[in-house]
PDB file of N, CA and C in Angstrom:
ATOM      1  N   UNK A   1       7.736  15.335  -4.425  1.00 96.00           N
ATOM      2  CA  UNK A   1       6.722  14.375  -4.067  1.00 96.00           C
ATOM      3  C   UNK A   1       7.091  13.013  -4.644  1.00 96.00           C
ATOM      4  N   UNK A   2       6.829  11.983  -3.851  1.00 97.00           N
ATOM      5  CA  UNK A   2       7.104  10.626  -4.258  1.00 97.00           C
ATOM      6  C   UNK A   2       5.767   9.864  -4.408  1.00 97.00           C
ATOM      7  N   UNK A   3       5.599   9.122  -5.427  1.00 99.00           N
ATOM      8  CA  UNK A   3       4.441   8.214  -5.572  1.00 99.00           C
ATOM      9  C   UNK A   3       4.868   6.793  -5.314  1.00 99.00           C
ATOM     10  N   UNK A   4       4.243   6.126  -4.421  1.00 99.00           N
ATOM     11  CA  UNK A   4       4.555   4.765  -4.067  1.00 99.00           C
ATOM     12  C   UNK A   4       3.486   3.839  -4.556  1.00 99.00           C
ATOM     13  N   UNK A   5       3.877   2.832  -5.344  1.00 99.00           N
ATOM     14  CA  UNK A   5       2.942   1.859  -5.865  1.00 99.00           C
ATOM     15  C   UNK A   5       3.379   0.527  -5.387  1.00 99.00           C
ATOM     16  N   UNK A   6       2.464  -0.189  -4.792  1.00 99.00           N
ATOM     17  CA  UNK A   6       2.799  -1.547  -4.292  1.00 99.00           C
ATOM     18  C   UNK A   6       1.754  -2.534  -4.844  1.00 99.00           C
ATOM     19  N   UNK A   7       2.250  -3.544  -5.509  1.00 99.00           N
ATOM     20  CA  UNK A   7       1.419  -4.592  -6.131  1.00 99.00           C
ATOM     21  C   UNK A   7       1.430  -5.807  -5.170  1.00 99.00           C
ATOM     22  N   UNK A   8       0.192  -6.246  -4.847  1.00 99.00           N
ATOM     23  CA  UNK A   8       0.051  -7.365  -3.984  1.00 99.00           C
ATOM     24  C   UNK A   8      -0.988  -8.339  -4.541  1.00 99.00           C
ATOM     25  N   UNK A   9      -0.638  -9.605  -4.588  1.00 99.00           N
ATOM     26  CA  UNK A   9      -1.572 -10.617  -5.059  1.00 99.00           C
ATOM     27  C   UNK A   9      -1.899 -11.544  -3.891  1.00 99.00           C
ATOM     28  N   UNK A  10      -3.205 -11.815  -3.698  1.00 99.00           N
ATOM     29  CA  UNK A  10      -3.655 -12.540  -2.533  1.00 99.00           C
ATOM     30  C   UNK A  10      -4.264 -13.890  -2.871  1.00 99.00           C
ATOM     31  N   UNK A  11      -4.181 -14.774  -1.889  1.00 98.00           N
ATOM     32  CA  UNK A  11      -4.947 -16.025  -1.990  1.00 98.00           C
ATOM     33  C   UNK A  11      -6.410 -15.686  -2.041  1.00 98.00           C
ATOM     34  N   UNK A  12      -7.174 -16.339  -2.868  1.00 97.00           N
ATOM     35  CA  UNK A  12      -8.625 -16.036  -3.027  1.00 97.00           C
ATOM     36  C   UNK A  12      -9.394 -15.984  -1.744  1.00 97.00           C
ATOM     37  N   UNK A  13      -9.131 -16.945  -0.846  1.00 98.00           N
ATOM     38  CA  UNK A  13      -9.914 -16.933   0.369  1.00 98.00           C
ATOM     39  C   UNK A  13      -9.382 -15.976   1.462  1.00 98.00           C
ATOM     40  N   UNK A  14      -8.430 -15.146   1.078  1.00 98.00           N
ATOM     41  CA  UNK A  14      -7.863 -14.159   2.046  1.00 98.00           C
ATOM     42  C   UNK A  14      -8.163 -12.719   1.672  1.00 98.00           C
ATOM     43  N   UNK A  15      -8.866 -12.520   0.576  1.00 98.00           N
ATOM     44  CA  UNK A  15      -9.100 -11.154   0.090  1.00 98.00           C
ATOM     45  C   UNK A  15      -9.920 -10.354   1.095  1.00 98.00           C
ATOM     46  N   UNK A  16     -10.998 -10.995   1.607  1.00 98.00           N
ATOM     47  CA  UNK A  16     -11.839 -10.227   2.552  1.00 98.00           C
ATOM     48  C   UNK A  16     -11.094  -9.881   3.805  1.00 98.00           C
ATOM     49  N   UNK A  17     -10.246 -10.772   4.287  1.00 97.00           N
ATOM     50  CA  UNK A  17      -9.428 -10.491   5.454  1.00 97.00           C
ATOM     51  C   UNK A  17      -8.479  -9.275   5.197  1.00 97.00           C
ATOM     52  N   UNK A  18      -7.863  -9.300   4.008  1.00 98.00           N
ATOM     53  CA  UNK A  18      -7.015  -8.187   3.646  1.00 98.00           C
ATOM     54  C   UNK A  18      -7.814  -6.906   3.638  1.00 98.00           C
ATOM     55  N   UNK A  19      -8.975  -6.882   2.965  1.00 98.00           N
ATOM     56  CA  UNK A  19      -9.804  -5.693   2.905  1.00 98.00           C
ATOM     57  C   UNK A  19     -10.240  -5.178   4.267  1.00 98.00           C
ATOM     58  N   UNK A  20     -10.585  -6.083   5.127  1.00 97.00           N
ATOM     59  CA  UNK A  20     -10.911  -5.661   6.511  1.00 97.00           C
ATOM     60  C   UNK A  20      -9.686  -4.957   7.153  1.00 97.00           C
ATOM     61  N   UNK A  21      -8.503  -5.565   7.013  1.00 97.00           N
ATOM     62  CA  UNK A  21      -7.311  -4.989   7.627  1.00 97.00           C
ATOM     63  C   UNK A  21      -6.978  -3.638   7.008  1.00 97.00           C
ATOM     64  N   UNK A  22      -7.110  -3.511   5.700  1.00 98.00           N
ATOM     65  CA  UNK A  22      -6.857  -2.260   5.007  1.00 98.00           C
ATOM     66  C   UNK A  22      -7.849  -1.180   5.514  1.00 98.00           C
ATOM     67  N   UNK A  23      -9.143  -1.520   5.531  1.00 98.00           N
ATOM     68  CA  UNK A  23     -10.111  -0.578   5.957  1.00 98.00           C
ATOM     69  C   UNK A  23      -9.940  -0.114   7.462  1.00 98.00           C
ATOM     70  N   UNK A  24      -9.429  -1.044   8.252  1.00 98.00           N
ATOM     71  CA  UNK A  24      -9.191  -0.710   9.676  1.00 98.00           C
ATOM     72  C   UNK A  24      -8.022   0.156   9.866  1.00 98.00           C
ATOM     73  N   UNK A  25      -7.166   0.247   8.836  1.00 98.00           N
ATOM     74  CA  UNK A  25      -5.847   1.003   9.005  1.00 98.00           C
ATOM     75  C   UNK A  25      -5.720   2.176   8.030  1.00 98.00           C
ATOM     76  N   UNK A  26      -6.612   2.296   7.079  1.00 98.00           N
ATOM     77  CA  UNK A  26      -6.347   3.298   6.001  1.00 98.00           C
ATOM     78  C   UNK A  26      -6.270   4.711   6.570  1.00 98.00           C
ATOM     79  N   UNK A  27      -7.143   5.066   7.557  1.00 98.00           N
ATOM     80  CA  UNK A  27      -7.072   6.445   8.124  1.00 98.00           C
ATOM     81  C   UNK A  27      -5.773   6.659   8.926  1.00 98.00           C
ATOM     82  N   UNK A  28      -5.267   5.650   9.537  1.00 98.00           N
ATOM     83  CA  UNK A  28      -4.050   5.762  10.308  1.00 98.00           C
ATOM     84  C   UNK A  28      -2.871   5.962   9.352  1.00 98.00           C
ATOM     85  N   UNK A  29      -2.858   5.248   8.233  1.00 98.00           N
ATOM     86  CA  UNK A  29      -1.818   5.383   7.216  1.00 98.00           C
ATOM     87  C   UNK A  29      -1.928   6.847   6.636  1.00 98.00           C
ATOM     88  N   UNK A  30      -3.122   7.251   6.330  1.00 98.00           N
ATOM     89  CA  UNK A  30      -3.261   8.593   5.712  1.00 98.00           C
ATOM     90  C   UNK A  30      -2.842   9.687   6.699  1.00 98.00           C
ATOM     91  N   UNK A  31      -2.972   9.430   7.959  1.00 98.00           N
ATOM     92  CA  UNK A  31      -2.637  10.452   8.982  1.00 98.00           C
ATOM     93  C   UNK A  31      -1.148  10.507   9.292  1.00 98.00           C
ATOM     94  N   UNK A  32      -0.360   9.571   8.730  1.00 98.00           N
ATOM     95  CA  UNK A  32       1.079   9.576   8.963  1.00 98.00           C
ATOM     96  C   UNK A  32       1.652  10.870   8.332  1.00 98.00           C
ATOM     97  N   UNK A  33       2.594  11.455   9.088  1.00 98.00           N
ATOM     98  CA  UNK A  33       3.296  12.655   8.647  1.00 98.00           C
ATOM     99  C   UNK A  33       3.893  12.413   7.274  1.00 98.00           C
ATOM    100  N   UNK A  34       3.557  13.251   6.305  1.00 98.00           N
ATOM    101  CA  UNK A  34       4.118  13.137   5.002  1.00 98.00           C
ATOM    102  C   UNK A  34       3.251  12.386   3.976  1.00 98.00           C
ATOM    103  N   UNK A  35       2.228  11.719   4.439  1.00 99.00           N
ATOM    104  CA  UNK A  35       1.338  10.997   3.538  1.00 99.00           C
ATOM    105  C   UNK A  35       0.264  11.949   3.038  1.00 99.00           C
ATOM    106  N   UNK A  36       0.198  12.165   1.712  1.00 98.00           N
ATOM    107  CA  UNK A  36      -0.701  13.160   1.191  1.00 98.00           C
ATOM    108  C   UNK A  36      -1.912  12.538   0.499  1.00 98.00           C
ATOM    109  N   UNK A  37      -1.799  11.248   0.204  1.00 98.00           N
ATOM    110  CA  UNK A  37      -2.887  10.565  -0.604  1.00 98.00           C
ATOM    111  C   UNK A  37      -2.731   9.084  -0.481  1.00 98.00           C
ATOM    112  N   UNK A  38      -3.837   8.358  -0.386  1.00 99.00           N
ATOM    113  CA  UNK A  38      -3.787   6.891  -0.319  1.00 99.00           C
ATOM    114  C   UNK A  38      -5.015   6.328  -1.088  1.00 99.00           C
ATOM    115  N   UNK A  39      -4.728   5.381  -1.953  1.00 99.00           N
ATOM    116  CA  UNK A  39      -5.757   4.673  -2.694  1.00 99.00           C
ATOM    117  C   UNK A  39      -5.491   3.193  -2.683  1.00 99.00           C
ATOM    118  N   UNK A  40      -6.530   2.406  -2.766  1.00 99.00           N
ATOM    119  CA  UNK A  40      -6.418   0.937  -2.951  1.00 99.00           C
ATOM    120  C   UNK A  40      -7.088   0.684  -4.323  1.00 99.00           C
ATOM    121  N   UNK A  41      -6.348   0.069  -5.249  1.00 99.00           N
ATOM    122  CA  UNK A  41      -6.846  -0.254  -6.573  1.00 99.00           C
ATOM    123  C   UNK A  41      -6.934  -1.734  -6.763  1.00 99.00           C
ATOM    124  N   UNK A  42      -7.842  -2.239  -7.553  1.00 99.00           N
ATOM    125  CA  UNK A  42      -8.024  -3.601  -7.843  1.00 99.00           C
ATOM    126  C   UNK A  42      -7.864  -3.886  -9.354  1.00 99.00           C
ATOM    127  N   UNK A  43      -7.028  -4.804  -9.749  1.00 99.00           N
ATOM    128  CA  UNK A  43      -6.804  -5.149 -11.126  1.00 99.00           C
ATOM    129  C   UNK A  43      -8.107  -5.594 -11.739  1.00 99.00           C
ATOM    130  N   UNK A  44      -8.404  -5.032 -12.952  1.00 99.00           N
ATOM    131  CA  UNK A  44      -9.673  -5.392 -13.649  1.00 99.00           C
ATOM    132  C   UNK A  44      -9.639  -6.849 -14.221  1.00 99.00           C
ATOM    133  N   UNK A  45      -8.448  -7.384 -14.433  1.00 98.00           N
ATOM    134  CA  UNK A  45      -8.340  -8.695 -15.030  1.00 98.00           C
ATOM    135  C   UNK A  45      -8.062  -9.774 -14.042  1.00 98.00           C
ATOM    136  N   UNK A  46      -7.622  -9.371 -12.824  1.00 98.00           N
ATOM    137  CA  UNK A  46      -7.289 -10.340 -11.760  1.00 98.00           C
ATOM    138  C   UNK A  46      -7.806  -9.852 -10.411  1.00 98.00           C
ATOM    139  N   UNK A  47      -8.916 -10.392  -9.996  1.00 97.00           N
ATOM    140  CA  UNK A  47      -9.559  -9.909  -8.743  1.00 97.00           C
ATOM    141  C   UNK A  47      -8.670 -10.089  -7.548  1.00 97.00           C
ATOM    142  N   UNK A  48      -7.707 -10.948  -7.640  1.00 98.00           N
ATOM    143  CA  UNK A  48      -6.741 -11.225  -6.514  1.00 98.00           C
ATOM    144  C   UNK A  48      -5.657 -10.205  -6.395  1.00 98.00           C
ATOM    145  N   UNK A  49      -5.500  -9.348  -7.384  1.00 99.00           N
ATOM    146  CA  UNK A  49      -4.350  -8.437  -7.414  1.00 99.00           C
ATOM    147  C   UNK A  49      -4.850  -7.013  -7.086  1.00 99.00           C
ATOM    148  N   UNK A  50      -4.144  -6.425  -6.064  1.00 99.00           N
ATOM    149  CA  UNK A  50      -4.407  -5.051  -5.622  1.00 99.00           C
ATOM    150  C   UNK A  50      -3.163  -4.231  -5.700  1.00 99.00           C
ATOM    151  N   UNK A  51      -3.389  -2.953  -5.755  1.00 99.00           N
ATOM    152  CA  UNK A  51      -2.227  -1.977  -5.714  1.00 99.00           C
ATOM    153  C   UNK A  51      -2.582  -0.874  -4.670  1.00 99.00           C
ATOM    154  N   UNK A  52      -1.611  -0.606  -3.873  1.00 99.00           N
ATOM    155  CA  UNK A  52      -1.773   0.694  -3.131  1.00 99.00           C
ATOM    156  C   UNK A  52      -0.995   1.757  -3.889  1.00 99.00           C
ATOM    157  N   UNK A  53      -1.565   2.921  -3.884  1.00 98.00           N
ATOM    158  CA  UNK A  53      -1.084   4.059  -4.622  1.00 98.00           C
ATOM    159  C   UNK A  53      -1.103   5.244  -3.626  1.00 98.00           C
ATOM    160  N   UNK A  54       0.075   5.644  -3.262  1.00 99.00           N
ATOM    161  CA  UNK A  54       0.145   6.694  -2.233  1.00 99.00           C
ATOM    162  C   UNK A  54       1.138   7.811  -2.620  1.00 99.00           C
ATOM    163  N   UNK A  55       0.861   8.994  -2.183  1.00 99.00           N
ATOM    164  CA  UNK A  55       1.736  10.197  -2.378  1.00 99.00           C
ATOM    165  C   UNK A  55       2.414  10.478  -1.055  1.00 99.00           C
ATOM    166  N   UNK A  56       3.674  10.718  -1.117  1.00 99.00           N
ATOM    167  CA  UNK A  56       4.515  11.067   0.062  1.00 99.00           C
ATOM    168  C   UNK A  56       5.269  12.333  -0.244  1.00 99.00           C
ATOM    169  N   UNK A  57       5.427  13.204   0.770  1.00 98.00           N
ATOM    170  CA  UNK A  57       6.158  14.486   0.601  1.00 98.00           C
ATOM    171  C   UNK A  57       7.574  14.276   0.151  1.00 98.00           C
ATOM    172  N   UNK A  58       8.196  13.163   0.657  1.00 98.00           N
ATOM    173  CA  UNK A  58       9.562  12.910   0.324  1.00 98.00           C
ATOM    174  C   UNK A  58       9.870  11.424   0.560  1.00 98.00           C
ATOM    175  N   UNK A  59      11.077  11.029   0.077  1.00 97.00           N
ATOM    176  CA  UNK A  59      11.520   9.631   0.347  1.00 97.00           C
ATOM    177  C   UNK A  59      11.749   9.459   1.834  1.00 97.00           C
ATOM    178  N   UNK A  60      12.216  10.507   2.521  1.00 98.00           N
ATOM    179  CA  UNK A  60      12.428  10.431   4.002  1.00 98.00           C
ATOM    180  C   UNK A  60      11.106  10.112   4.686  1.00 98.00           C
ATOM    181  N   UNK A  61      10.050  10.779   4.306  1.00 98.00           N
ATOM    182  CA  UNK A  61       8.718  10.589   4.950  1.00 98.00           C
ATOM    183  C   UNK A  61       8.268   9.131   4.691  1.00 98.00           C
ATOM    184  N   UNK A  62       8.460   8.636   3.459  1.00 98.00           N
ATOM    185  CA  UNK A  62       8.045   7.278   3.143  1.00 98.00           C
ATOM    186  C   UNK A  62       8.866   6.293   3.977  1.00 98.00           C
ATOM    187  N   UNK A  63      10.173   6.493   4.070  1.00 98.00           N
ATOM    188  CA  UNK A  63      11.041   5.633   4.857  1.00 98.00           C
ATOM    189  C   UNK A  63      10.738   5.668   6.317  1.00 98.00           C
ATOM    190  N   UNK A  64      10.365   6.784   6.838  1.00 98.00           N
ATOM    191  CA  UNK A  64       9.944   6.858   8.243  1.00 98.00           C
ATOM    192  C   UNK A  64       8.703   6.034   8.483  1.00 98.00           C
ATOM    193  N   UNK A  65       7.728   6.072   7.547  1.00 98.00           N
ATOM    194  CA  UNK A  65       6.564   5.289   7.663  1.00 98.00           C
ATOM    195  C   UNK A  65       6.986   3.784   7.617  1.00 98.00           C
ATOM    196  N   UNK A  66       7.802   3.392   6.631  1.00 98.00           N
ATOM    197  CA  UNK A  66       8.179   1.993   6.472  1.00 98.00           C
ATOM    198  C   UNK A  66       8.928   1.479   7.661  1.00 98.00           C
ATOM    199  N   UNK A  67       9.525   2.346   8.458  1.00 98.00           N
ATOM    200  CA  UNK A  67      10.275   1.940   9.718  1.00 98.00           C
ATOM    201  C   UNK A  67       9.389   2.014  10.935  1.00 98.00           C
ATOM    202  N   UNK A  68       8.191   2.461  10.811  1.00 98.00           N
ATOM    203  CA  UNK A  68       7.286   2.660  11.982  1.00 98.00           C
ATOM    204  C   UNK A  68       6.664   1.361  12.440  1.00 98.00           C
ATOM    205  N   UNK A  69       6.223   1.381  13.682  1.00 98.00           N
ATOM    206  CA  UNK A  69       5.510   0.166  14.196  1.00 98.00           C
ATOM    207  C   UNK A  69       4.167  -0.032  13.473  1.00 98.00           C
ATOM    208  N   UNK A  70       3.571   1.089  13.027  1.00 98.00           N
ATOM    209  CA  UNK A  70       2.304   0.939  12.322  1.00 98.00           C
ATOM    210  C   UNK A  70       2.481   0.162  11.070  1.00 98.00           C
ATOM    211  N   UNK A  71       3.477   0.519  10.223  1.00 98.00           N
ATOM    212  CA  UNK A  71       3.797  -0.278   9.005  1.00 98.00           C
ATOM    213  C   UNK A  71       4.078  -1.699   9.280  1.00 98.00           C
ATOM    214  N   UNK A  72       5.010  -1.901  10.286  1.00 98.00           N
ATOM    215  CA  UNK A  72       5.470  -3.226  10.604  1.00 98.00           C
ATOM    216  C   UNK A  72       4.263  -4.171  10.975  1.00 98.00           C
ATOM    217  N   UNK A  73       3.357  -3.601  11.717  1.00 97.00           N
ATOM    218  CA  UNK A  73       2.164  -4.359  12.148  1.00 97.00           C
ATOM    219  C   UNK A  73       1.256  -4.678  10.947  1.00 97.00           C
ATOM    220  N   UNK A  74       0.967  -3.639  10.189  1.00 97.00           N
ATOM    221  CA  UNK A  74       0.119  -3.797   8.994  1.00 97.00           C
ATOM    222  C   UNK A  74       0.753  -4.788   7.999  1.00 97.00           C
ATOM    223  N   UNK A  75       2.067  -4.650   7.727  1.00 97.00           N
ATOM    224  CA  UNK A  75       2.717  -5.513   6.829  1.00 97.00           C
ATOM    225  C   UNK A  75       2.737  -6.982   7.297  1.00 97.00           C
ATOM    226  N   UNK A  76       2.991  -7.146   8.548  1.00 96.00           N
ATOM    227  CA  UNK A  76       2.988  -8.512   9.147  1.00 96.00           C
ATOM    228  C   UNK A  76       1.600  -9.172   8.927  1.00 96.00           C
ATOM    229  N   UNK A  77       0.549  -8.448   9.065  1.00 96.00           N
ATOM    230  CA  UNK A  77      -0.778  -8.952   8.939  1.00 96.00           C
ATOM    231  C   UNK A  77      -1.314  -8.953   7.496  1.00 96.00           C
ATOM    232  N   UNK A  78      -0.501  -8.436   6.581  1.00 98.00           N
ATOM    233  CA  UNK A  78      -0.897  -8.451   5.154  1.00 98.00           C
ATOM    234  C   UNK A  78      -0.112  -9.544   4.410  1.00 98.00           C
ATOM    235  N   UNK A  79       1.213  -9.632   4.588  1.00 97.00           N
ATOM    236  CA  UNK A  79       2.025 -10.534   3.821  1.00 97.00           C
ATOM    237  C   UNK A  79       1.720 -11.977   3.987  1.00 97.00           C
ATOM    238  N   UNK A  80       1.083 -12.350   5.110  1.00 97.00           N
ATOM    239  CA  UNK A  80       0.753 -13.771   5.320  1.00 97.00           C
ATOM    240  C   UNK A  80      -0.408 -14.252   4.382  1.00 97.00           C
ATOM    241  N   UNK A  81      -1.029 -13.299   3.685  1.00 98.00           N
ATOM    242  CA  UNK A  81      -2.175 -13.644   2.789  1.00 98.00           C
ATOM    243  C   UNK A  81      -1.762 -13.640   1.331  1.00 98.00           C
ATOM    244  N   UNK A  82      -0.484 -13.356   1.032  1.00 98.00           N
ATOM    245  CA  UNK A  82      -0.037 -13.295  -0.388  1.00 98.00           C
ATOM    246  C   UNK A  82      -0.004 -14.636  -1.022  1.00 98.00           C
ATOM    247  N   UNK A  83      -0.308 -14.636  -2.334  1.00 98.00           N
ATOM    248  CA  UNK A  83      -0.130 -15.824  -3.113  1.00 98.00           C
ATOM    249  C   UNK A  83       1.045 -15.676  -4.089  1.00 98.00           C
ATOM    250  N   UNK A  84       1.628 -14.481  -4.107  1.00 98.00           N
ATOM    251  CA  UNK A  84       2.810 -14.165  -4.952  1.00 98.00           C
ATOM    252  C   UNK A  84       3.642 -13.128  -4.268  1.00 98.00           C
ATOM    253  N   UNK A  85       4.882 -13.003  -4.676  1.00 98.00           N
ATOM    254  CA  UNK A  85       5.784 -12.020  -4.127  1.00 98.00           C
ATOM    255  C   UNK A  85       5.295 -10.602  -4.466  1.00 98.00           C
ATOM    256  N   UNK A  86       5.231  -9.712  -3.433  1.00 98.00           N
ATOM    257  CA  UNK A  86       4.780  -8.306  -3.814  1.00 98.00           C
ATOM    258  C   UNK A  86       5.855  -7.540  -4.519  1.00 98.00           C
ATOM    259  N   UNK A  87       5.454  -6.582  -5.232  1.00 99.00           N
ATOM    260  CA  UNK A  87       6.414  -5.670  -5.973  1.00 99.00           C
ATOM    261  C   UNK A  87       6.067  -4.244  -5.555  1.00 99.00           C
ATOM    262  N   UNK A  88       7.132  -3.422  -5.501  1.00 98.00           N
ATOM    263  CA  UNK A  88       6.905  -2.018  -5.118  1.00 98.00           C
ATOM    264  C   UNK A  88       7.776  -1.067  -5.920  1.00 98.00           C
ATOM    265  N   UNK A  89       7.242   0.091  -6.240  1.00 99.00           N
ATOM    266  CA  UNK A  89       7.968   1.107  -6.977  1.00 99.00           C
ATOM    267  C   UNK A  89       7.808   2.400  -6.281  1.00 99.00           C
ATOM    268  N   UNK A  90       8.846   3.204  -6.207  1.00 98.00           N
ATOM    269  CA  UNK A  90       8.780   4.580  -5.808  1.00 98.00           C
ATOM    270  C   UNK A  90       9.155   5.429  -7.051  1.00 98.00           C
ATOM    271  N   UNK A  91       8.188   6.279  -7.439  1.00 98.00           N
ATOM    272  CA  UNK A  91       8.343   6.993  -8.678  1.00 98.00           C
ATOM    273  C   UNK A  91       8.067   8.526  -8.478  1.00 98.00           C
ATOM    274  N   UNK A  92       8.566   9.312  -9.431  1.00 97.00           N
ATOM    275  CA  UNK A  92       8.276  10.714  -9.419  1.00 97.00           C
ATOM    276  C   UNK A  92       7.422  11.020 -10.710  1.00 97.00           C
ATOM    277  N   UNK A  93       6.488  11.899 -10.595  1.00 96.00           N
ATOM    278  CA  UNK A  93       5.695  12.318 -11.724  1.00 96.00           C
ATOM    279  C   UNK A  93       6.584  13.051 -12.714  1.00 96.00           C
ATOM    280  N   UNK A  94       6.587  12.665 -13.913  1.00 96.00           N
ATOM    281  CA  UNK A  94       7.368  13.335 -14.943  1.00 96.00           C
ATOM    282  C   UNK A  94       6.507  14.297 -15.787  1.00 96.00           C
ATOM    283  N   UNK A  95       5.389  13.817 -16.243  1.00 97.00           N
ATOM    284  CA  UNK A  95       4.469  14.641 -17.017  1.00 97.00           C
ATOM    285  C   UNK A  95       3.037  14.306 -16.656  1.00 97.00           C
ATOM    286  N   UNK A  96       2.282  15.357 -16.468  1.00 95.00           N
ATOM    287  CA  UNK A  96       0.850  15.210 -16.158  1.00 95.00           C
ATOM    288  C   UNK A  96       0.050  16.101 -17.088  1.00 95.00           C
ATOM    289  N   UNK A  97      -0.996  15.541 -17.671  1.00 96.00           N
ATOM    290  CA  UNK A  97      -1.838  16.329 -18.592  1.00 96.00           C
ATOM    291  C   UNK A  97      -3.214  16.533 -18.037  1.00 96.00           C
TER     292      UNK A  97
END
């Protein structure tokens, strides 16, 4: 299993637009083959910074999603609202307590 974390910082006046877009697409993302979990997190110290936290069955499943029309459309409508460059990490769980 792969955990994908994406950090996105938005222009203040674009947060509501981003949230509307996320809410409109969250079930579609979650229904993608290989997606096992999806969360949207908000930084406690910076209201403009959000993280998506998702579980994927494999790197191949994640890459198939990233190459899909769904992702391309969502990303196109998301990145125009950024105030800073996004960051992304694909990680594996090492220890869980």
